[in-house]
Amino acid sequence: LEFLLENETKMNSHRFSWNMPVYILWGRHDQLIPIATAEGIIRDYHIPESRVFIFENAAHAVNVEHPADFVKVVRIIMEH
């Protein structure tokens, strides 16, 4: 976490090159990494809406807070 905070500008300006489909699974109420970060990633990398899963009643640990729903989404992803 310290590294990320100390290198925030560098990390925010870095452009990743992903050679595979990217899926976003995010908790709407994440206070560690806010939803605005997810929205920026989605926008900047043109992530299709079909690959974005926002968990409305979750924070940072979606897989722990809503394990059954998380597994459902992972299964949907695995089918593609």
PDB file of C-alpha atoms in Angstrom:
ATOM      1  CA  LEU A   1       0.000   0.000   0.000  1.00  0.00           C
ATOM      2  CA  GLU A   2       2.865   2.367   0.789  1.00  0.00           C
ATOM      3  CA  PHE A   3       4.400   1.672  -2.621  1.00  0.00           C
ATOM      4  CA  LEU A   4       1.119   2.502  -4.350  1.00  0.00           C
ATOM      5  CA  LEU A   5       0.720   5.721  -2.405  1.00  0.00           C
ATOM      6  CA  GLU A   6       4.313   6.786  -3.038  1.00  0.00           C
ATOM      7  CA  ASN A   7       4.027   6.003  -6.764  1.00  0.00           C
ATOM      8  CA  GLU A   8       0.431   7.049  -7.354  1.00  0.00           C
ATOM      9  CA  THR A   9       1.187   9.478 -10.190  1.00  0.00           C
ATOM     10  CA  LYS A  10       3.400   6.978 -11.994  1.00  0.00           C
ATOM     11  CA  MET A  11       0.892   4.159 -11.531  1.00  0.00           C
ATOM     12  CA  ASN A  12      -2.023   6.308 -12.725  1.00  0.00           C
ATOM     13  CA  SER A  13      -0.207   7.305 -15.907  1.00  0.00           C
ATOM     14  CA  HIS A  14       1.029   3.796 -16.753  1.00  0.00           C
ATOM     15  CA  ARG A  15      -0.763   2.201 -19.704  1.00  0.00           C
ATOM     16  CA  PHE A  16      -1.195  -1.546 -19.442  1.00  0.00           C
ATOM     17  CA  SER A  17      -1.336  -3.753 -22.507  1.00  0.00           C
ATOM     18  CA  TRP A  18      -3.620  -6.686 -21.895  1.00  0.00           C
ATOM     19  CA  ASN A  19      -3.668  -9.475 -24.477  1.00  0.00           C
ATOM     20  CA  MET A  20      -6.713 -11.168 -23.014  1.00  0.00           C
ATOM     21  CA  PRO A  21     -10.265 -10.215 -22.083  1.00  0.00           C
ATOM     22  CA  VAL A  22     -10.445  -8.109 -18.922  1.00  0.00           C
ATOM     23  CA  TYR A  23     -13.328  -8.388 -16.495  1.00  0.00           C
ATOM     24  CA  ILE A  24     -14.079  -5.894 -13.732  1.00  0.00           C
ATOM     25  CA  LEU A  25     -15.659  -7.183 -10.505  1.00  0.00           C
ATOM     26  CA  TRP A  26     -16.013  -4.349  -8.010  1.00  0.00           C
ATOM     27  CA  GLY A  27     -17.896  -3.491  -4.849  1.00  0.00           C
ATOM     28  CA  ARG A  28     -19.937  -0.288  -5.177  1.00  0.00           C
ATOM     29  CA  HIS A  29     -18.958   0.760  -1.633  1.00  0.00           C
ATOM     30  CA  ASP A  30     -15.244  -0.079  -1.798  1.00  0.00           C
ATOM     31  CA  GLN A  31     -13.485   2.492   0.369  1.00  0.00           C
ATOM     32  CA  LEU A  32      -9.980   1.105  -0.204  1.00  0.00           C
ATOM     33  CA  ILE A  33     -10.110   1.431  -3.997  1.00  0.00           C
ATOM     34  CA  PRO A  34     -13.161   3.555  -4.829  1.00  0.00           C
ATOM     35  CA  ILE A  35     -15.622   2.852  -7.611  1.00  0.00           C
ATOM     36  CA  ALA A  36     -14.256   5.904  -9.445  1.00  0.00           C
ATOM     37  CA  THR A  37     -11.078   3.892 -10.057  1.00  0.00           C
ATOM     38  CA  ALA A  38     -13.087   1.103 -11.668  1.00  0.00           C
ATOM     39  CA  GLU A  39     -14.972   3.633 -13.764  1.00  0.00           C
ATOM     40  CA  GLY A  40     -11.668   5.104 -14.940  1.00  0.00           C
ATOM     41  CA  ILE A  41     -10.297   1.687 -15.889  1.00  0.00           C
ATOM     42  CA  ILE A  42     -13.507   0.841 -17.731  1.00  0.00           C
ATOM     43  CA  ARG A  43     -13.423   4.132 -19.620  1.00  0.00           C
ATOM     44  CA  ASP A  44      -9.693   4.293 -20.353  1.00  0.00           C
ATOM     45  CA  TYR A  45      -9.417   0.693 -21.515  1.00  0.00           C
ATOM     46  CA  HIS A  46     -12.808   0.486 -23.238  1.00  0.00           C
ATOM     47  CA  ILE A  47     -13.933  -2.485 -21.153  1.00  0.00           C
ATOM     48  CA  PRO A  48     -17.283  -3.646 -22.583  1.00  0.00           C
ATOM     49  CA  GLU A  49     -20.289  -3.407 -20.279  1.00  0.00           C
ATOM     50  CA  SER A  50     -20.753  -7.171 -20.628  1.00  0.00           C
ATOM     51  CA  ARG A  51     -17.460  -7.635 -18.751  1.00  0.00           C
ATOM     52  CA  VAL A  52     -18.260  -5.286 -15.877  1.00  0.00           C
ATOM     53  CA  PHE A  53     -19.860  -6.600 -12.693  1.00  0.00           C
ATOM     54  CA  ILE A  54     -20.553  -4.049  -9.960  1.00  0.00           C
ATOM     55  CA  PHE A  55     -21.760  -5.558  -6.695  1.00  0.00           C
ATOM     56  CA  GLU A  56     -24.175  -2.971  -5.316  1.00  0.00           C
ATOM     57  CA  ASN A  57     -24.142  -4.079  -1.660  1.00  0.00           C
ATOM     58  CA  ALA A  58     -20.439  -4.817  -1.335  1.00  0.00           C
ATOM     59  CA  ALA A  59     -17.236  -3.049  -0.440  1.00  0.00           C
ATOM     60  CA  HIS A  60     -13.656  -4.236  -1.090  1.00  0.00           C
ATOM     61  CA  ALA A  61     -13.946  -7.981  -0.451  1.00  0.00           C
ATOM     62  CA  VAL A  62     -16.804  -8.967  -2.739  1.00  0.00           C
ATOM     63  CA  ASN A  63     -15.751 -12.614  -2.707  1.00  0.00           C
ATOM     64  CA  VAL A  64     -15.993 -12.685   1.099  1.00  0.00           C
ATOM     65  CA  GLU A  65     -19.023 -10.417   1.506  1.00  0.00           C
ATOM     66  CA  HIS A  66     -21.164 -12.134  -1.156  1.00  0.00           C
ATOM     67  CA  PRO A  67     -19.475 -15.459  -1.992  1.00  0.00           C
ATOM     68  CA  ALA A  68     -22.445 -17.068  -3.747  1.00  0.00           C
ATOM     69  CA  ASP A  69     -22.977 -14.070  -6.037  1.00  0.00           C
ATOM     70  CA  PHE A  70     -19.254 -13.845  -6.689  1.00  0.00           C
ATOM     71  CA  VAL A  71     -19.129 -17.517  -7.720  1.00  0.00           C
ATOM     72  CA  LYS A  72     -22.118 -16.986 -10.048  1.00  0.00           C
ATOM     73  CA  VAL A  73     -20.250 -14.199 -11.832  1.00  0.00           C
ATOM     74  CA  VAL A  74     -17.055 -16.242 -12.089  1.00  0.00           C
ATOM     75  CA  ARG A  75     -19.076 -19.072 -13.622  1.00  0.00           C
ATOM     76  CA  ILE A  76     -20.596 -16.658 -16.154  1.00  0.00           C
ATOM     77  CA  ILE A  77     -17.093 -15.472 -17.039  1.00  0.00           C
ATOM     78  CA  MET A  78     -15.800 -19.029 -17.394  1.00  0.00           C
ATOM     79  CA  GLU A  79     -18.590 -19.831 -19.878  1.00  0.00           C
ATOM     80  CA  HIS A  80     -17.287 -17.191 -22.295  1.00  0.00           C
TER      81      HIS A  80
END
